[in-house]
Tab-separated table of C-alpha atoms and ligand atoms in Angstrom:
chain	number	residue	atom	x	y	z
Q	44	MET	CA	29.919	-30.608	25.269
Q	45	LYS	CA	31.910	-27.845	26.923
Q	46	ILE	CA	30.198	-24.676	28.142
Q	47	GLU	CA	30.901	-22.689	24.936
Q	48	THR	CA	29.362	-25.460	22.810
Q	49	ILE	CA	26.353	-25.898	25.098
Q	50	ALA	CA	25.750	-22.142	24.984
Q	51	ILE	CA	25.474	-22.409	21.212
Q	52	HIS	CA	23.761	-25.790	20.655
Q	53	GLY	CA	21.959	-26.525	23.908
Q	54	GLY	CA	18.712	-24.705	23.156
Q	55	ASN	CA	17.627	-26.482	19.989
Q	56	VAL	CA	14.474	-28.506	20.556
Q	57	ILE	CA	13.520	-28.972	16.907
Q	58	THR	CA	12.253	-32.525	16.330
Q	59	ASP	CA	10.233	-34.265	13.633
Q	60	THR	CA	7.413	-35.110	16.049
Q	61	LEU	CA	6.785	-31.575	17.292
Q	62	LYS	CA	4.152	-29.990	15.037
Q	63	PRO	CA	3.188	-26.486	16.147
Q	64	ILE	CA	-0.142	-25.100	14.938
Q	65	ILE	CA	1.495	-21.748	14.175
Q	66	GLN	CA	4.534	-21.418	11.933
Q	67	PRO	CA	7.386	-20.938	14.445
Q	68	ILE	CA	9.690	-17.952	14.128
Q	69	THR	CA	12.883	-19.122	12.463
Q	70	LEU	CA	15.537	-16.506	13.208
Q	71	SER	CA	18.348	-18.739	11.965
Q	72	THR	CA	20.212	-17.067	9.108
Q	73	THR	CA	21.553	-20.389	7.827
Q	74	PHE	CA	20.397	-24.001	7.427
Q	75	GLU	CA	22.228	-27.343	7.351
Q	76	HIS	CA	23.175	-28.412	3.841
Q	77	GLN	CA	20.539	-30.954	2.950
Q	78	GLU	CA	18.600	-32.028	-0.115
Q	79	GLY	CA	15.533	-29.729	-0.386
Q	80	SER	CA	16.546	-27.464	2.497
Q	81	MET	CA	16.691	-23.677	2.523
Q	82	LEU	CA	20.210	-22.263	2.322
Q	83	TYR	CA	20.522	-18.759	3.720
Q	84	THR	CA	17.966	-16.276	5.064
Q	85	ARG	CA	18.760	-13.447	2.625
Q	86	LEU	CA	17.619	-15.846	-0.120
Q	87	GLU	CA	14.813	-17.637	1.731
Q	88	ASN	CA	13.482	-18.202	5.212
Q	89	PRO	CA	10.500	-20.216	6.524
Q	90	ASN	CA	8.689	-17.139	7.877
Q	91	ARG	CA	9.238	-15.182	4.683
Q	92	LYS	CA	8.006	-18.199	2.729
Q	93	SER	CA	4.924	-18.257	4.929
Q	94	LEU	CA	4.222	-14.565	4.261
Q	95	GLU	CA	4.916	-14.869	0.527
Q	96	THR	CA	2.749	-17.969	0.228
Q	97	VAL	CA	-0.274	-16.423	1.915
Q	98	MET	CA	0.083	-13.159	-0.059
Q	99	ALA	CA	0.406	-15.049	-3.374
Q	100	SER	CA	-2.789	-16.941	-2.555
Q	101	LEU	CA	-4.649	-13.805	-1.472
Q	102	GLU	CA	-3.806	-12.070	-4.766
Q	103	GLY	CA	-4.279	-15.148	-6.964
Q	104	GLY	CA	-0.637	-15.079	-8.088
Q	105	THR	CA	1.965	-17.784	-8.641
Q	106	ASP	CA	4.770	-16.296	-6.537
Q	107	ALA	CA	5.528	-13.403	-4.184
Q	108	ALA	CA	8.566	-11.493	-2.979
Q	109	ALA	CA	8.659	-9.715	0.391
Q	110	PHE	CA	10.811	-6.653	1.078
Q	111	ALA	CA	11.854	-4.485	4.014
Q	112	SER	CA	9.537	-1.642	2.918
Q	113	GLY	CA	7.018	-0.746	0.250
Q	114	ASN	CA	9.586	1.469	-1.396
Q	115	ALA	CA	12.107	-1.395	-1.449
Q	116	ALA	CA	9.461	-3.478	-3.264
Q	117	GLY	CA	8.964	-0.714	-5.846
Q	118	ASN	CA	12.700	-0.251	-6.129
Q	119	ALA	CA	13.151	-3.942	-7.009
Q	120	VAL	CA	10.774	-3.478	-9.949
Q	121	PHE	CA	12.618	-0.361	-11.159
Q	122	GLN	CA	16.026	-2.053	-10.794
Q	123	ALA	CA	14.836	-4.993	-12.865
Q	124	LEU	CA	14.231	-2.687	-15.869
Q	125	PRO	CA	16.902	-2.153	-18.516
Q	126	ALA	CA	18.595	1.275	-18.259
Q	127	GLY	CA	16.854	3.906	-20.372
Q	128	THR	CA	13.435	2.252	-20.170
Q	129	HIS	CA	10.504	4.647	-20.510
Q	130	LEU	CA	8.294	4.212	-17.445
Q	131	ILE	CA	4.796	5.652	-17.225
Q	132	ALA	CA	3.554	6.466	-13.728
Q	133	PRO	CA	0.481	8.254	-12.337
Q	134	ASP	CA	0.565	12.011	-11.621
Q	135	ASP	CA	-1.009	11.301	-8.227
Q	136	MET	CA	1.410	8.696	-6.890
Q	137	TYR	CA	2.578	7.917	-3.357
Q	138	HIS	CA	5.066	10.756	-2.981
Q	139	GLY	CA	7.915	8.631	-1.562
Q	140	MET	CA	7.780	6.406	-4.623
Q	141	LYS	CA	7.577	9.439	-6.896
Q	142	MET	CA	10.656	10.897	-5.185
Q	143	LEU	CA	12.507	7.587	-5.583
Q	144	LEU	CA	11.888	7.749	-9.334
Q	145	GLN	CA	12.752	11.450	-9.559
Q	146	THR	CA	15.993	11.271	-7.555
Q	147	VAL	CA	17.582	7.804	-7.513
Q	148	TYR	CA	16.424	6.941	-11.047
Q	149	ALA	CA	17.083	10.357	-12.631
Q	150	GLY	CA	19.180	9.682	-15.723
Q	151	LYS	CA	18.665	5.906	-15.428
Q	152	LEU	CA	15.007	5.541	-16.358
Q	153	GLU	CA	12.904	7.872	-18.498
Q	154	VAL	CA	9.982	8.575	-16.191
Q	155	GLN	CA	6.761	10.261	-17.291
Q	156	PHE	CA	3.914	11.117	-14.918
Q	157	ILE	CA	0.441	11.297	-16.457
Q	158	ASP	CA	-3.191	11.285	-15.362
Q	159	LEU	CA	-4.175	7.628	-15.698
Q	160	THR	CA	-7.857	8.227	-14.986
Q	161	ASP	CA	-8.158	8.817	-18.759
Q	162	LYS	CA	-6.887	5.822	-20.701
Q	163	GLU	CA	-6.330	7.943	-23.828
Q	164	ASN	CA	-3.485	9.652	-21.962
Q	165	LEU	CA	-1.780	6.270	-21.755
Q	166	ARG	CA	-2.313	5.524	-25.436
Q	167	ASN	CA	-0.705	8.879	-26.306
Q	168	ALA	CA	2.239	8.405	-23.948
Q	169	ILE	CA	3.411	4.934	-25.031
Q	170	LYS	CA	6.617	5.010	-27.080
Q	171	GLN	CA	9.074	2.556	-28.635
Q	172	ASN	CA	11.058	2.198	-25.383
Q	173	THR	CA	8.108	2.100	-22.971
Q	174	GLY	CA	8.675	-0.911	-20.740
Q	175	LEU	CA	6.554	-0.389	-17.662
Q	176	LEU	CA	3.210	1.055	-16.661
Q	177	TRP	CA	2.902	1.753	-12.925
Q	178	ILE	CA	-0.675	2.086	-11.717
Q	179	GLU	CA	-1.716	3.179	-8.236
Q	180	THR	CA	-5.415	2.860	-7.487
Q	181	PRO	CA	-6.961	4.234	-5.363
Q	182	SER	CA	-4.145	6.791	-5.409
Q	183	ASN	CA	-2.434	8.552	-2.552
Q	184	PRO	CA	-3.598	11.148	-1.511
Q	185	LEU	CA	-6.278	12.170	-4.038
Q	186	LEU	CA	-8.039	8.784	-4.230
Q	187	LYS	CA	-8.018	8.793	-8.026
Q	188	ILE	CA	-9.385	5.601	-9.546
Q	189	SER	CA	-7.678	4.134	-12.605
Q	190	ASP	CA	-9.382	1.449	-14.686
Q	191	ILE	CA	-6.928	-1.438	-14.302
Q	192	SER	CA	-8.337	-3.675	-17.026
Q	193	ALA	CA	-8.660	-0.880	-19.613
Q	194	LEU	CA	-5.105	0.343	-18.952
Q	195	ALA	CA	-3.668	-3.179	-18.853
Q	196	SER	CA	-5.164	-4.078	-22.216
Q	197	ILE	CA	-3.596	-1.011	-23.855
Q	198	ALA	CA	-0.282	-1.856	-22.184
Q	199	LYS	CA	-0.497	-5.469	-23.332
Q	200	GLU	CA	-1.094	-4.463	-26.978
Q	201	ASN	CA	2.213	-2.607	-26.717
Q	202	ASN	CA	4.219	-5.220	-24.801
Q	203	VAL	CA	4.379	-3.035	-21.709
Q	204	LYS	CA	4.518	-4.676	-18.247
Q	205	VAL	CA	1.924	-3.525	-15.716
Q	206	VAL	CA	2.474	-3.163	-11.977
Q	207	CYS	CA	-0.356	-2.020	-9.716
Q	208	ASP	CA	0.194	-0.506	-6.268
Q	209	SER	CA	-2.895	-1.800	-4.432
Q	210	THR	CA	-1.878	-0.571	-0.976
Q	211	PHE	CA	-5.101	1.433	-0.427
Q	212	ALA	CA	-7.339	-1.376	-1.701
Q	213	THR	CA	-5.656	-4.446	-0.165
Q	214	PRO	CA	-6.336	-7.878	-1.689
Q	215	VAL	CA	-9.634	-7.839	0.172
Q	216	TYR	CA	-11.074	-5.106	-2.061
Q	217	GLN	CA	-9.126	-5.377	-5.332
Q	218	GLN	CA	-7.703	-8.290	-7.314
Q	219	ALA	CA	-5.309	-6.471	-9.606
Q	220	LEU	CA	-3.846	-9.596	-11.232
Q	221	GLU	CA	-7.266	-10.852	-12.253
Q	222	LEU	CA	-7.984	-7.383	-13.696
Q	223	GLY	CA	-4.883	-7.591	-15.913
Q	224	ALA	CA	-1.829	-6.409	-13.951
Q	225	ASP	CA	1.304	-8.553	-14.229
Q	226	ILE	CA	2.453	-7.730	-10.724
Q	227	VAL	CA	0.642	-6.277	-7.720
Q	228	MET	CA	2.523	-4.290	-5.075
Q	229	HIS	CA	1.684	-3.463	-1.454
Q	230	SER	CA	3.248	-1.412	1.254
Q	231	SER	CA	2.613	-4.014	3.951
Q	232	THR	CA	3.463	-1.265	6.438
Q	233	LYS	CA	-0.158	-0.221	5.994
Q	234	TYR	CA	-3.303	-2.414	6.154
Q	235	ILE	CA	-1.451	-5.716	5.897
Q	236	SER	CA	0.357	-4.935	9.133
Q	237	GLY	CA	-2.646	-3.008	10.411
Q	238	HIS	CA	-1.015	-1.996	13.680
Q	239	SER	CA	1.493	0.715	12.667
Q	240	ASP	CA	4.426	-1.316	13.993
Q	241	ILE	CA	6.011	-3.078	10.999
Q	242	LEU	CA	7.669	-1.682	7.874
Q	243	GLY	CA	7.344	-3.907	4.825
Q	244	GLY	CA	6.535	-4.287	1.157
Q	245	ILE	CA	5.464	-7.117	-1.087
Q	246	LEU	CA	5.148	-7.974	-4.760
Q	247	VAL	CA	2.952	-10.767	-6.137
Q	248	THR	CA	3.292	-11.951	-9.724
Q	249	LYS	CA	0.854	-13.591	-12.073
Q	250	LYS	CA	3.612	-15.415	-14.003
Q	251	LYS	CA	7.103	-16.575	-13.126
Q	252	ASP	CA	8.629	-15.087	-16.283
Q	253	ASP	CA	12.063	-13.546	-16.983
Q	254	PHE	CA	11.051	-10.168	-15.582
Q	255	TRP	CA	9.988	-11.817	-12.333
Q	256	GLN	CA	13.302	-13.703	-12.209
Q	257	HIS	CA	15.130	-10.331	-12.436
Q	258	ILE	CA	13.027	-9.046	-9.531
Q	259	LYS	CA	13.757	-12.161	-7.462
Q	260	ASN	CA	17.450	-11.590	-8.148
Q	261	VAL	CA	17.180	-8.036	-6.837
Q	262	GLN	CA	15.388	-9.354	-3.739
Q	263	GLY	CA	17.924	-12.076	-2.950
Q	264	LEU	CA	21.128	-10.406	-4.111
Q	265	ALA	CA	20.512	-6.752	-3.213
Q	266	GLY	CA	18.931	-8.126	-0.037
Q	267	ALA	CA	16.428	-5.496	1.143
Q	268	VAL	CA	14.482	-8.317	2.808
Q	269	PRO	CA	12.297	-8.256	5.927
Q	270	SER	CA	13.384	-9.981	9.127
Q	271	PRO	CA	11.812	-13.340	10.099
Q	272	MET	CA	10.193	-11.577	13.061
Q	273	ASP	CA	8.523	-9.001	10.793
Q	274	CYS	CA	7.403	-11.753	8.410
Q	275	TYR	CA	5.945	-13.654	11.341
Q	276	LEU	CA	4.071	-10.586	12.571
Q	277	LEU	CA	2.745	-9.796	9.087
Q	278	THR	CA	1.528	-13.364	8.650
Q	279	ARG	CA	-0.195	-13.009	12.021
Q	280	SER	CA	-1.779	-9.682	10.999
Q	281	ILE	CA	-3.053	-11.100	7.715
Q	282	LYS	CA	-5.304	-13.490	9.624
Q	283	THR	CA	-7.515	-10.565	10.634
Q	284	LEU	CA	-7.099	-8.460	7.465
Q	285	PRO	CA	-10.520	-9.237	5.915
Q	286	TYR	CA	-12.299	-8.458	9.203
Q	287	ARG	CA	-10.312	-5.309	9.824
Q	288	MET	CA	-11.024	-4.075	6.303
Q	289	LYS	CA	-14.775	-4.471	6.783
Q	290	ALA	CA	-14.643	-2.379	9.949
Q	291	HIS	CA	-12.352	0.241	8.341
Q	292	ALA	CA	-14.568	0.601	5.257
Q	293	PHE	CA	-17.809	0.693	7.256
Q	294	ASN	CA	-16.481	3.638	9.271
Q	295	ALA	CA	-14.958	5.415	6.270
Q	296	LYS	CA	-18.217	5.373	4.319
Q	297	ARG	CA	-20.050	6.999	7.232
Q	298	ILE	CA	-17.360	9.611	7.796
Q	299	ALA	CA	-17.241	10.409	4.070
Q	300	GLU	CA	-21.010	10.995	4.114
Q	301	PHE	CA	-20.779	13.155	7.230
Q	302	LEU	CA	-18.059	15.289	5.631
Q	303	ASP	CA	-19.864	15.428	2.292
Q	304	HIS	CA	-22.872	17.051	3.986
Q	305	HIS	CA	-20.828	19.343	6.219
Q	306	PRO	CA	-21.259	23.102	5.522
Q	307	TRP	CA	-17.526	23.769	6.137
Q	308	VAL	CA	-16.305	21.080	3.748
Q	309	GLU	CA	-15.611	22.100	0.163
Q	310	LYS	CA	-14.969	18.662	-1.336
Q	311	VAL	CA	-14.543	15.043	-0.240
Q	312	TYR	CA	-12.311	12.596	-2.099
Q	313	TYR	CA	-13.674	9.106	-1.386
Q	314	PRO	CA	-14.372	6.602	-4.172
Q	315	GLY	CA	-17.418	5.253	-2.352
Q	316	LEU	CA	-19.339	8.520	-2.806
Q	317	SER	CA	-21.474	8.559	-5.960
Q	318	SER	CA	-20.239	12.121	-6.631
Q	319	HIS	CA	-16.630	10.849	-6.958
Q	320	LYS	CA	-15.315	10.855	-10.522
Q	321	GLY	CA	-14.096	7.260	-10.221
Q	322	PHE	CA	-17.174	5.877	-8.450
Q	323	GLU	CA	-18.426	3.783	-11.380
Q	324	THR	CA	-15.042	2.242	-12.136
Q	325	ALA	CA	-14.449	1.606	-8.439
Q	326	GLN	CA	-17.816	-0.132	-8.185
Q	327	ILE	CA	-16.831	-2.465	-11.005
Q	328	GLN	CA	-13.237	-3.229	-10.078
Q	329	MET	CA	-13.383	-3.117	-6.278
Q	330	GLU	CA	-15.283	-5.200	-3.732
Q	331	GLY	CA	-15.302	-2.266	-1.312
Q	332	PHE	CA	-13.961	1.285	-1.277
Q	333	GLY	CA	-11.392	1.108	1.484
Q	334	ALA	CA	-10.875	3.533	4.340
Q	335	MET	CA	-8.650	6.325	3.055
Q	336	LEU	CA	-10.182	9.674	2.275
Q	337	SER	CA	-9.131	13.250	1.760
Q	338	PHE	CA	-11.110	16.471	1.978
Q	339	LEU	CA	-10.832	20.195	1.443
Q	340	ILE	CA	-12.217	22.495	4.091
Q	341	LYS	CA	-13.748	25.917	3.394
Q	342	GLY	CA	-10.817	27.609	5.052
Q	343	ASN	CA	-7.060	27.950	4.898
Q	344	ALA	CA	-4.110	25.891	6.134
Q	345	ASN	CA	-4.348	27.462	9.612
Q	346	ASP	CA	-7.985	26.447	9.917
Q	347	ALA	CA	-7.031	22.923	8.848
Q	348	ASP	CA	-4.272	22.770	11.477
Q	349	HIS	CA	-6.650	24.129	14.091
Q	350	LEU	CA	-9.295	21.533	13.231
Q	351	ILE	CA	-6.757	18.713	13.388
Q	352	GLY	CA	-5.446	20.005	16.718
Q	353	LYS	CA	-8.904	19.823	18.289
Q	354	LEU	CA	-9.448	16.132	17.518
Q	355	LYS	CA	-9.246	13.585	20.326
Q	356	PHE	CA	-9.395	10.263	18.490
Q	357	PHE	CA	-7.444	11.117	15.331
Q	358	SER	CA	-3.686	11.397	15.826
Q	359	ASN	CA	-1.934	14.033	13.754
Q	360	ALA	CA	0.545	11.769	11.977
Q	361	THR	CA	1.431	10.476	8.548
Q	362	SER	CA	1.037	6.876	7.330
Q	363	LEU	CA	-2.141	4.830	7.238
Q	364	GLY	CA	-3.783	1.458	7.546
Q	365	GLY	CA	-3.514	0.966	11.314
Q	366	VAL	CA	-6.477	0.221	13.568
Q	367	GLU	CA	-6.176	3.751	15.013
Q	368	SER	CA	-7.425	6.765	13.055
Q	369	LEU	CA	-4.794	9.163	11.709
Q	370	ILE	CA	-5.138	12.579	10.124
Q	371	GLU	CA	-2.743	15.069	8.576
Q	372	ARG	CA	-2.609	18.168	6.457
Q	373	ARG	CA	-0.999	16.528	3.472
Q	374	SER	CA	1.187	19.402	2.307
Q	375	LYS	CA	3.191	19.026	5.538
Q	376	VAL	CA	4.565	15.866	3.902
Q	377	GLN	CA	4.294	16.738	0.206
Q	378	VAL	CA	5.928	20.125	0.738
Q	379	GLY	CA	5.599	22.425	-2.266
Q	380	ASP	CA	3.747	19.873	-4.397
Q	381	PRO	CA	1.532	21.931	-6.769
Q	382	GLY	CA	-1.004	19.073	-6.958
Q	383	ILE	CA	-1.725	19.264	-3.230
Q	384	PRO	CA	-3.773	22.247	-1.978
Q	385	ASP	CA	-2.595	23.672	1.384
Q	386	GLN	CA	-5.910	22.929	3.084
Q	387	LEU	CA	-6.126	19.308	1.886
Q	388	ILE	CA	-6.584	16.944	4.825
Q	389	ARG	CA	-5.923	13.225	4.456
Q	390	MET	CA	-7.496	10.740	6.839
Q	391	SER	CA	-6.842	7.073	7.546
Q	392	VAL	CA	-10.035	5.887	9.179
Q	393	GLY	CA	-9.441	3.405	11.977
Q	394	ILE	CA	-11.712	0.814	13.524
Q	395	GLU	CA	-12.883	2.761	16.570
Q	396	ASN	CA	-16.661	3.168	16.880
Q	397	HIS	CA	-17.854	5.378	13.981
Q	398	GLU	CA	-20.187	7.405	16.211
Q	399	ASP	CA	-17.299	8.431	18.457
Q	400	LEU	CA	-15.253	9.422	15.411
Q	401	ILE	CA	-18.062	11.490	13.873
Q	402	GLU	CA	-18.851	13.181	17.184
Q	403	ASP	CA	-15.176	14.045	17.512
Q	404	LEU	CA	-15.084	15.574	14.031
Q	405	ASP	CA	-18.309	17.446	14.701
Q	406	GLN	CA	-16.978	19.146	17.855
Q	407	ALA	CA	-13.659	20.002	16.165
Q	408	PHE	CA	-15.487	21.706	13.249
Q	409	LYS	CA	-17.671	23.620	15.727
Q	410	VAL	CA	-14.750	25.071	17.670
Q	411	THR	CA	-12.715	25.789	14.538
Q	412	PHE	CA	-15.436	27.661	12.695
Q	413	ASN	CA	-17.467	28.943	15.699
Q	414	SER	CA	-20.531	27.358	14.206
I	602	PLP	C1	3.315	3.977	2.149
I	602	PLP	C2	3.113	3.699	0.714
I	602	PLP	C3	4.157	3.205	-0.089
I	602	PLP	C4	5.564	3.026	0.432
I	602	PLP	O1	5.644	2.062	1.403
I	602	PLP	P1	6.732	2.120	2.609
I	602	PLP	O2	6.411	0.858	3.328
I	602	PLP	O3	6.504	3.370	3.375
I	602	PLP	O4	8.086	2.095	1.974
I	602	PLP	C5	3.874	2.926	-1.410
I	602	PLP	N1	2.650	3.128	-1.933
I	602	PLP	C6	1.624	3.590	-1.204
I	602	PLP	C7	0.292	3.802	-1.846
I	602	PLP	C8	1.810	3.912	0.142
I	602	PLP	O5	0.786	4.404	0.872
């Protein structure tokens, strides 16, 4: 071999007798033509396969498709629908996904946003050309709970496909396929990554039907796929997901109770509080209530900003699901959204010690309201 050839081929140490315990990172974009081999990384890659396999098992599905972001995962579903399809989506929906439907799909899909916490609203909305019901539960940012099995059975009677965005619940706390969804979606940027350092999305299907084949075509041919490195890191993160979720939810419950009793808090949105409208449904369909919560203070937007500014352990930033606690005044992101009051604060509870977090909140309330 000459130097140019050695530079390219000299580093390969792959042998049949070397069996690592951890799936190695396969950055190669292409594979030797061989019976049963993978072909090209846009279509398939060992690390993506690893991620898709573990996610399909966690959700009790038959197949999964990983994407470069949660929105790319949602987009693959929307692109797989025939033009002109009537799509029903929740009024409280992750705003980036809502914007995707309202901008990119304007004139291509007929999108209708309704309150899915009342199943009669769904019954009234279904039409001849309804093709998809998009559920998001618990929802972002108002933590609305939709009854997946009740909605899915109405959809099924009408031949409507059901996709559930389970990002807030994770497969640890909600099994959307078992409850009746055809496909479950996650922004793996959030709890699945858990460390605020990977962007990703994933779909898991109950059945490998024609609709799923369309989605797989969008994944492989449109190619918004995650890198092998990101897939590797997500697979690594998933190993601790159940343990992280327990710590997140333990803290969130305690913070929700602290806020619920606080004299300067008007209302707390957390499905694990018995006063929450969706508490009963959440108790039935979830194994735990997750770690996202929102609340309204007895004050204005300035007071909310002041409170947030006084916190030591909660960073003032958007996104969620990382081990560190985050907080934001939600209308800074959902600018001008009439459904989001100016003083609404959304919190992603991390896995720090809950006493430190509560003490931090307590001092920030005291300085904000001189109480
Ligand atoms: C963040 C989020 C998304 C979008 O995921 P990205 O990875 O940011 O593209 C979708 N749904 C929910 C509920 C989210 O929180």
